[in-house]
CSV table of C-alpha atoms in Angstrom, one decimal:
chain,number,residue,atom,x,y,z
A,1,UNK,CA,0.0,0.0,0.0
A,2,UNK,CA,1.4,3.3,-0.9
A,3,UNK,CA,1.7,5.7,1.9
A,4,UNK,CA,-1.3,8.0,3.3
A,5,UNK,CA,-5.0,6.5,2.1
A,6,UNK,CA,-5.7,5.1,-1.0
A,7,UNK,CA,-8.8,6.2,-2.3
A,8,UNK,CA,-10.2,4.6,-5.3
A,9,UNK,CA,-13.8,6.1,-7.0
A,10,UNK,CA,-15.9,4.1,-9.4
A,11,UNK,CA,-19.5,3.8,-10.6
A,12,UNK,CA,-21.4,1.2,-12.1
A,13,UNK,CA,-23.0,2.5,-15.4
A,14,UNK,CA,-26.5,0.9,-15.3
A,15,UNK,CA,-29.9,1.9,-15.1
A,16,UNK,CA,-32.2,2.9,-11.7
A,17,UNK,CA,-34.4,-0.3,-11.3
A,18,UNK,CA,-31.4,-3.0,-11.7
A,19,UNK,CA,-31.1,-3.2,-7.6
A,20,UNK,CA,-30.4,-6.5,-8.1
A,21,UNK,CA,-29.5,-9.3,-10.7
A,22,UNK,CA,-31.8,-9.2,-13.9
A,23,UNK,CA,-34.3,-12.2,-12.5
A,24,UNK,CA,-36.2,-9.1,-10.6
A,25,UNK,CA,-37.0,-7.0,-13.8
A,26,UNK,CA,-36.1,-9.1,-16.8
A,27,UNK,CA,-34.3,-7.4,-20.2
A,28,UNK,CA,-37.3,-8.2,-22.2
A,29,UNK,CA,-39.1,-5.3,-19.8
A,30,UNK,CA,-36.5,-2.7,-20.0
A,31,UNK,CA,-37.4,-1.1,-22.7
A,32,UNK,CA,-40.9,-0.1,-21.1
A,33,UNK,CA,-39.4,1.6,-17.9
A,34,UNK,CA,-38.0,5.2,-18.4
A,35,UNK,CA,-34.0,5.7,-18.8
A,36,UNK,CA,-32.3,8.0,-16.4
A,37,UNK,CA,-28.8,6.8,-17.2
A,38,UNK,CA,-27.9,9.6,-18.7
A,39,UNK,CA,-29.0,12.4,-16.8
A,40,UNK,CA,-27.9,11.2,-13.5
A,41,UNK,CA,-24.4,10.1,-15.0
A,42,UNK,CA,-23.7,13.4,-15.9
A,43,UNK,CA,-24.4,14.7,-12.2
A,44,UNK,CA,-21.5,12.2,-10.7
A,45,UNK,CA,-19.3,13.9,-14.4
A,46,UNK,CA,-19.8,17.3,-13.3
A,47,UNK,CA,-18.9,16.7,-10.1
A,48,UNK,CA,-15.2,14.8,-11.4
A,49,UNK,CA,-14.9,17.7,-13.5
A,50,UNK,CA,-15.1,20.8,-11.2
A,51,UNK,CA,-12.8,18.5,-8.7
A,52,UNK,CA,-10.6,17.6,-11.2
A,53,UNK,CA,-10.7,14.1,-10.3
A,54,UNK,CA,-10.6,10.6,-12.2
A,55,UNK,CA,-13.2,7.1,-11.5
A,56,UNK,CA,-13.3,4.0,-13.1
A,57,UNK,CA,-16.7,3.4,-14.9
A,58,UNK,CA,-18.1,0.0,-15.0
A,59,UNK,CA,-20.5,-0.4,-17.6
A,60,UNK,CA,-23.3,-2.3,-18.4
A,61,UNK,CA,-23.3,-3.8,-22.1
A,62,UNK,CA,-27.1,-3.0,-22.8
A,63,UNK,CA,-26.4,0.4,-21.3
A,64,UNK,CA,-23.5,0.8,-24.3
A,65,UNK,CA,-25.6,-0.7,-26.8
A,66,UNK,CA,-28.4,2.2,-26.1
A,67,UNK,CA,-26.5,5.1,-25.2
A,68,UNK,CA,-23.2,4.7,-27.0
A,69,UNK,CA,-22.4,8.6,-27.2
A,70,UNK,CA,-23.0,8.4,-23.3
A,71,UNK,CA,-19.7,6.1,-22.5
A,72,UNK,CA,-17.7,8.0,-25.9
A,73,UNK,CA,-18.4,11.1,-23.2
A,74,UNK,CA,-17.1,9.8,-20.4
A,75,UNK,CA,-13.9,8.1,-22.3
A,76,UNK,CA,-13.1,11.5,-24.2
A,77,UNK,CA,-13.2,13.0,-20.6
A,78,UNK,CA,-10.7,11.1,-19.5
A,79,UNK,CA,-12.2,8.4,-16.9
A,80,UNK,CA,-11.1,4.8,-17.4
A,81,UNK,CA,-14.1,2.3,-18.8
A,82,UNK,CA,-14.6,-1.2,-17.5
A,83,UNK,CA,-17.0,-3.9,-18.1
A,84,UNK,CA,-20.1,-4.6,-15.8
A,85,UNK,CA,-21.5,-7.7,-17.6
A,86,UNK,CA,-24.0,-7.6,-20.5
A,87,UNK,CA,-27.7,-7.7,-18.9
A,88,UNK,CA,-26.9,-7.9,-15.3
A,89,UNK,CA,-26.9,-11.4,-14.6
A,90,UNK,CA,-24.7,-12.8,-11.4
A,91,UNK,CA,-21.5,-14.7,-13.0
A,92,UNK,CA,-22.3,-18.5,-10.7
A,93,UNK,CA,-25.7,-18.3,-12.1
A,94,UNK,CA,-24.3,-18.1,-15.7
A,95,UNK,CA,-21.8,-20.7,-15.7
A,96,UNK,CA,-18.1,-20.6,-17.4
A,97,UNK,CA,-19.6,-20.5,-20.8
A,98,UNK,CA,-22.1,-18.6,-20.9
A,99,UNK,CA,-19.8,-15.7,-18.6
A,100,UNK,CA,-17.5,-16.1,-21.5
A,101,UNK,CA,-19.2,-15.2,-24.3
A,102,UNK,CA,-20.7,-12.7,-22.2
A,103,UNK,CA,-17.4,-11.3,-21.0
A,104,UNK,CA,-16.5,-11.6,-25.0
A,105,UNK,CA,-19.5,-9.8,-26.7
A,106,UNK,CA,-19.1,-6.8,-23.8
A,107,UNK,CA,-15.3,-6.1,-24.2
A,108,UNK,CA,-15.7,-5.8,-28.1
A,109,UNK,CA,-18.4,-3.6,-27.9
A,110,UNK,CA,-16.7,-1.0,-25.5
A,111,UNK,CA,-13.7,-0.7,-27.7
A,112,UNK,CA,-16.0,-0.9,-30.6
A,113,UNK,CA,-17.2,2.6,-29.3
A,114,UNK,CA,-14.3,4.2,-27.2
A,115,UNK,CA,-11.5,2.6,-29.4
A,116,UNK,CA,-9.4,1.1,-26.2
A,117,UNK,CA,-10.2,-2.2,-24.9
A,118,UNK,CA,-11.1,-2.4,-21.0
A,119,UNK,CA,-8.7,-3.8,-18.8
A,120,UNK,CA,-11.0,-3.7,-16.0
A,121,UNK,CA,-13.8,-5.9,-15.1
A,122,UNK,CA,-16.2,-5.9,-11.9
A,123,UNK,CA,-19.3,-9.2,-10.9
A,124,UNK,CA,-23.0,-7.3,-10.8
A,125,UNK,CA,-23.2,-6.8,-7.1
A,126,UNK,CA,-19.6,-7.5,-6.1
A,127,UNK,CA,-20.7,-11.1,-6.8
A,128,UNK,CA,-17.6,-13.5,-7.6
A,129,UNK,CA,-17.4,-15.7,-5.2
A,130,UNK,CA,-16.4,-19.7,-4.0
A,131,UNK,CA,-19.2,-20.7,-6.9
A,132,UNK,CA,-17.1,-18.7,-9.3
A,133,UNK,CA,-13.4,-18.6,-8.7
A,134,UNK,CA,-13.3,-20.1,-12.3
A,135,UNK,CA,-14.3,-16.5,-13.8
A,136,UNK,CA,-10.7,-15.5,-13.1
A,137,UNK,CA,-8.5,-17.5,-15.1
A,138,UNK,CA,-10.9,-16.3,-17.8
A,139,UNK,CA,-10.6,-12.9,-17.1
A,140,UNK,CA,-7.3,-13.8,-17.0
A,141,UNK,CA,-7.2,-15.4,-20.7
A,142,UNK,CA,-9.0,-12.1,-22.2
A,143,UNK,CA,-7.0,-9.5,-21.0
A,144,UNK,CA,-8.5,-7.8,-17.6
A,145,UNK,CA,-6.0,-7.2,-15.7
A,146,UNK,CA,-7.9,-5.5,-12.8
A,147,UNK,CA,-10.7,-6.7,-11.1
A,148,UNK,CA,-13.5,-5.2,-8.3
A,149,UNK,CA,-15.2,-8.1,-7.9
A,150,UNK,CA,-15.4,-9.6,-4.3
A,151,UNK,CA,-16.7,-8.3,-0.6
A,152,UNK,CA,-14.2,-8.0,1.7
A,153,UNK,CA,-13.9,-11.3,4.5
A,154,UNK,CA,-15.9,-13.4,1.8
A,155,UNK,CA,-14.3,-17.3,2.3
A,156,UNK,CA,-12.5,-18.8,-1.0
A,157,UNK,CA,-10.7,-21.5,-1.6
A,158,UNK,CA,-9.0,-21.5,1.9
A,159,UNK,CA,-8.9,-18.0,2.4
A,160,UNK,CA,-10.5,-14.7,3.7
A,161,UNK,CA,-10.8,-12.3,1.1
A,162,UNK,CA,-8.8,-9.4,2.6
A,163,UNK,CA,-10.0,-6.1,3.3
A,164,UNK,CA,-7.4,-4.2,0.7
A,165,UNK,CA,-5.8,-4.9,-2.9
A,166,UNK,CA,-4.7,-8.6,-3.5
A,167,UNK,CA,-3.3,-10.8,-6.4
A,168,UNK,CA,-5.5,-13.5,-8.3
A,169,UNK,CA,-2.2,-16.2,-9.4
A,170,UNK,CA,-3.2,-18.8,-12.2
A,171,UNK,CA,-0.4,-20.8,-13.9
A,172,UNK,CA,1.8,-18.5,-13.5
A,173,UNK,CA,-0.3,-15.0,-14.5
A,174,UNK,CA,-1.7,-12.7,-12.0
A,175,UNK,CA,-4.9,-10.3,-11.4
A,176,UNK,CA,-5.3,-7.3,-9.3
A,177,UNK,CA,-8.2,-7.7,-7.3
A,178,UNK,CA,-9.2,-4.5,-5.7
A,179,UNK,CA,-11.9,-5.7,-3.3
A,180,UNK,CA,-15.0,-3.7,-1.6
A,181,UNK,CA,-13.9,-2.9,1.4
A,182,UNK,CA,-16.4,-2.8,5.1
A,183,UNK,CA,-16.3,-2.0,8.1
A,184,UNK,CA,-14.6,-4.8,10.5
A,185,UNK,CA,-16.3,-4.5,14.2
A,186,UNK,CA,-18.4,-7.4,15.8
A,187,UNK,CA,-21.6,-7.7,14.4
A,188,UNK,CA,-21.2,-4.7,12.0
A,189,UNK,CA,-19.4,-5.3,8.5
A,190,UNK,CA,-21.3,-2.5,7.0
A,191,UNK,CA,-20.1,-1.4,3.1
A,192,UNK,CA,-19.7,2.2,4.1
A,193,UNK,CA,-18.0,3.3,1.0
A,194,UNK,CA,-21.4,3.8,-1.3
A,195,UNK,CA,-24.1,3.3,-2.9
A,196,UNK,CA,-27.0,2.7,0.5
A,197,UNK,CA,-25.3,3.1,3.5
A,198,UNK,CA,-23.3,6.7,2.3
A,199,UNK,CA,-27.2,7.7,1.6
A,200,UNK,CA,-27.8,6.8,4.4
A,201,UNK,CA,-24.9,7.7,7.2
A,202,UNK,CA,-24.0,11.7,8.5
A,203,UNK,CA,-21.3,13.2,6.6
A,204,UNK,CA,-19.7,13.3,9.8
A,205,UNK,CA,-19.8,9.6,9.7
A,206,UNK,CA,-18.5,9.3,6.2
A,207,UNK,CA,-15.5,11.6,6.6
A,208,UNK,CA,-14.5,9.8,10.0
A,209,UNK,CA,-14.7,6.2,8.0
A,210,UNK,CA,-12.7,7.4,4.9
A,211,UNK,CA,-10.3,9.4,6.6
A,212,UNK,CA,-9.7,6.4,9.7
A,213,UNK,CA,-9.1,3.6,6.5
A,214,UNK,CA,-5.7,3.2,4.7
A,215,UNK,CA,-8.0,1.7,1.6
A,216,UNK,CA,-11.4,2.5,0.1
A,217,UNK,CA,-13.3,1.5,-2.6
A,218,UNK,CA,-15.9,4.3,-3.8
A,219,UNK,CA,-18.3,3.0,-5.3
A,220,UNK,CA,-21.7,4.5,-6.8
A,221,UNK,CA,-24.5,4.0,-9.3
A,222,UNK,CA,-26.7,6.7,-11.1
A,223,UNK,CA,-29.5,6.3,-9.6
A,224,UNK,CA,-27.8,7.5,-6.3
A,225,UNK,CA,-27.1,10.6,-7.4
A,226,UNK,CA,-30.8,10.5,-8.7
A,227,UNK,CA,-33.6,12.9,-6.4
A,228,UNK,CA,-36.2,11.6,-8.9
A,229,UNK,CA,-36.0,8.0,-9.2
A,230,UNK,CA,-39.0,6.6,-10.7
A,231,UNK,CA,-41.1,3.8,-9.0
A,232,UNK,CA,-42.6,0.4,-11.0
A,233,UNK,CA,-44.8,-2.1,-9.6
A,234,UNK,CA,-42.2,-4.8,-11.2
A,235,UNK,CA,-40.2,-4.0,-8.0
A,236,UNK,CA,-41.4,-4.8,-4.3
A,237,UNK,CA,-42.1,-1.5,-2.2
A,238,UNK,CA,-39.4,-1.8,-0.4
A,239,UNK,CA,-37.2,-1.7,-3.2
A,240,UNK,CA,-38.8,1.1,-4.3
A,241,UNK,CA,-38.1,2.9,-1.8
A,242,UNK,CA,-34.5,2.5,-1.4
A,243,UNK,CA,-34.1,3.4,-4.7
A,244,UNK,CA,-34.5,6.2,-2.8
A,245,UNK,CA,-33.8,7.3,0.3
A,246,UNK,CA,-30.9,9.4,0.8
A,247,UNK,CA,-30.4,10.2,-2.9
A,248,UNK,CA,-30.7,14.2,-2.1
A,249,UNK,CA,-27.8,13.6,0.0
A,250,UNK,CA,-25.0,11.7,-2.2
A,251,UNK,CA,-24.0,14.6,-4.3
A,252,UNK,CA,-23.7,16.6,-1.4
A,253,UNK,CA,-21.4,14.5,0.8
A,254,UNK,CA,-19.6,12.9,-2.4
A,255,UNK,CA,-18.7,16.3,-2.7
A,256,UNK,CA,-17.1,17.0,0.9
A,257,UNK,CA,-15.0,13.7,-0.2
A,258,UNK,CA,-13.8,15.3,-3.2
A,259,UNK,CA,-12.8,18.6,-1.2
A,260,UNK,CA,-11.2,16.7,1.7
A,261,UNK,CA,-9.1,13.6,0.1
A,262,UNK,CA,-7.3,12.9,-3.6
A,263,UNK,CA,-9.2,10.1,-5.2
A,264,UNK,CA,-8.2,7.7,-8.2
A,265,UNK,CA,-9.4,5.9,-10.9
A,266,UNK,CA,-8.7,2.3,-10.5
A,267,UNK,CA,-5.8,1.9,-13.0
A,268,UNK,CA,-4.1,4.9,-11.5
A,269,UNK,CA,-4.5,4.1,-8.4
A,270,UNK,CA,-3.2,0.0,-9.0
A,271,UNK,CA,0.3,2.1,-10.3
A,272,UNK,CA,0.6,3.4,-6.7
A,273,UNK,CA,0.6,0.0,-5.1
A,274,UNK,CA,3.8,-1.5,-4.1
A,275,UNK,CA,2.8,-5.2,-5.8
A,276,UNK,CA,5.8,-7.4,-3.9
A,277,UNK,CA,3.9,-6.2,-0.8
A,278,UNK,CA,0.1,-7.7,-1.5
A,279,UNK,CA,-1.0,-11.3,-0.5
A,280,UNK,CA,-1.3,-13.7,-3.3
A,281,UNK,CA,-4.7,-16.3,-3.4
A,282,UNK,CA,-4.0,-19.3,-6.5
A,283,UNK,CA,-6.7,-20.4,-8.2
C-alpha cells in the first residue's frame, strides 16, 4: 500500500431499477421503464470535473448498446471504462460458458465505441465468489488485468478475502483484485464506501470512516445521485423505496469527499501500489 489513504472512485453505469440481478425485472421489460442513465451520469461527471478528479466506470453492455455517445463522453473525458457484464446477470448463475461469451461480446463492444479495450472488469453486485473462482482464469485469458469483484472477508478456496488490494495467481499470471472494502467490528461489516449506507450515514460519519481507512473503494451507481428515481410495480415497495432514500444527499457529501481527500481511478490508483507487498490467493 502506498503511503497515506488510497482512495479509489468508481461507478457502475446501469440503469435505476437493476437493484439486483436481472431475474427481478427481466431485459425483455427494460425497454418499457423510463431511462435516467444519462441524466444522473452526468451529475456524478460534473462533479469529477469541477474536482478535477478521475473514477473507473463499469458499464453495463445494454447500457452501451443504447446510449453509446454516453460512454464515448465519459472516455473522451478522460475516466477509465470497465465492463459490468451484458444484462446484469450474477457470474455462478451463468456458468463458465455462458460468462465467457458474455465477457467476450461486452469487451468488443466498449472498444467498438471508445476505441481502447477495457482492462477492467467488476461481478454485478460484487458477486464472484467460492461458486465462481473459475471467472478469473478467464478474465485472465481475455486480457482484464484489474478486477473489483469480491466483498471483503468473503471465504474462498481456503482464504478470507482481505480487506485491501490482493493478487489472483493462475499458472503463472496474476490479477489485481481490488476488493469492496467494510467495516470490521463485531456484528457490523457494514459497506460504508457507497451506494446505500453513504445515503444513508451523517457526513460526519462518512469523513470519519474514509479518513480512519488506509483503503477504500468508492463506489456508486446513477440512480444515487438520482432525487427523482421513478417507481414500477415490477419492483417490491421496499425496493422502491430505497431506490430512494438518501439520494438528495449523495451529491452533497460525495462532494465534501472530493474537497477533503485525492481520489483515483482504479488503474491509477493499482500504479501506486507496491505489488511485492500484497498477499497472493492461487486459483
Amino acid at each position: 500500500m502506498p503511503s497515506g489513504n488510497l482512495n479509489l472512485l468508481s461507478i457502475d453505469i446501469e440503469e435505476w431499477y437493476l437493484s439486483y440481478d436481472s431475474s427481478q425485472i427481466t431485459p425483455a421489460k427494460w425497454p418499457l421503464l423510463e431511462s435516467r442513465v444519462e441524466q444522473s451520469t452526468r451529475i456524478f461527471l460534473s462533479l469529477l470535473k469541477k474536482h478535477r478528479q478521475k473514477a473507473s466506470f463499469f458499464v453495463l453492455g445494454w447500457v452501451a448498446e443504447h446510449h453509446p455517445g454516453l460512454i464515448r463522453e465519459i472516455a473522451e473525458a478522460g475516466h477509465e471504462i470497465g465492463y459490468h457484464s451484458n444484462k446484469h446477470e450474477l457470474p455462478a448463475n451463468q456458468g463458465p460458458e455462458a460468462f465467457e461469451a458474455d465477457l467476450l461480446y461486452g469487451l468488443n463492444l466498449l472498444e467498438s465505441i471508445t476505441g481502447k479495450r477495457p482492462v477492467q472488469y467488476r461481478a454485478p453486485m460484487f458477486s464472484l465468489c467460492h461458486k465462481s473462482a473459475w471467472a478469473i482464469p478467464l478474465l485472465m485469458k481475455h486480457g482484464i488485468e484489474i478486477s473489483s469483484s469480491y466483498k471483503a472477508y468473503q471465504h474462498i478456496i481456503g482464504h478470507n478475502i482481505p480487506n485491501t488490494p490482493f493478487w489472483f495467481e493462475h499458472h503463472g499470471k496474476r490479477l489485481l483484485e481490488l476488493p469492496l472494502n467494510r467495516l470490521n467490528l463485531p456484528l457490523l461489516n457494514w459497506v460504508y464506501t457507497g451506494s446505500g449506507y453513504f445515503r444513508l450515514l451523517p457526513k460526519s460519519i462518512i469523513r470519519q470512516l474514509f479518513r480512519s481507512s488506509k483503503y477504500n473503494m468508492a463506489y456508486f451507481h446513477p440512480r444515487d445521485f438520482d432525487t427523482q428515481v421513478p417507481s414500477t410495480p415490477l419492483l417490491p415497495a421496499y425496493r422502491n423505496k430505497m431506490n430512494r432514500i438518501g439520494n438528495s444527499t449523495t451529491a452533497g457529501k460525495l462532494e465534501m469527499l472530493l474537497n477533503d481527500m485525492k481520489f483515483h481511478s482504479l488503474g491509477d490508483g493499482a500504479a501506486l501500489l507496491n505489488g511485492d507487498q500484497l498477499k497472493v490467493i492461487g486459483i
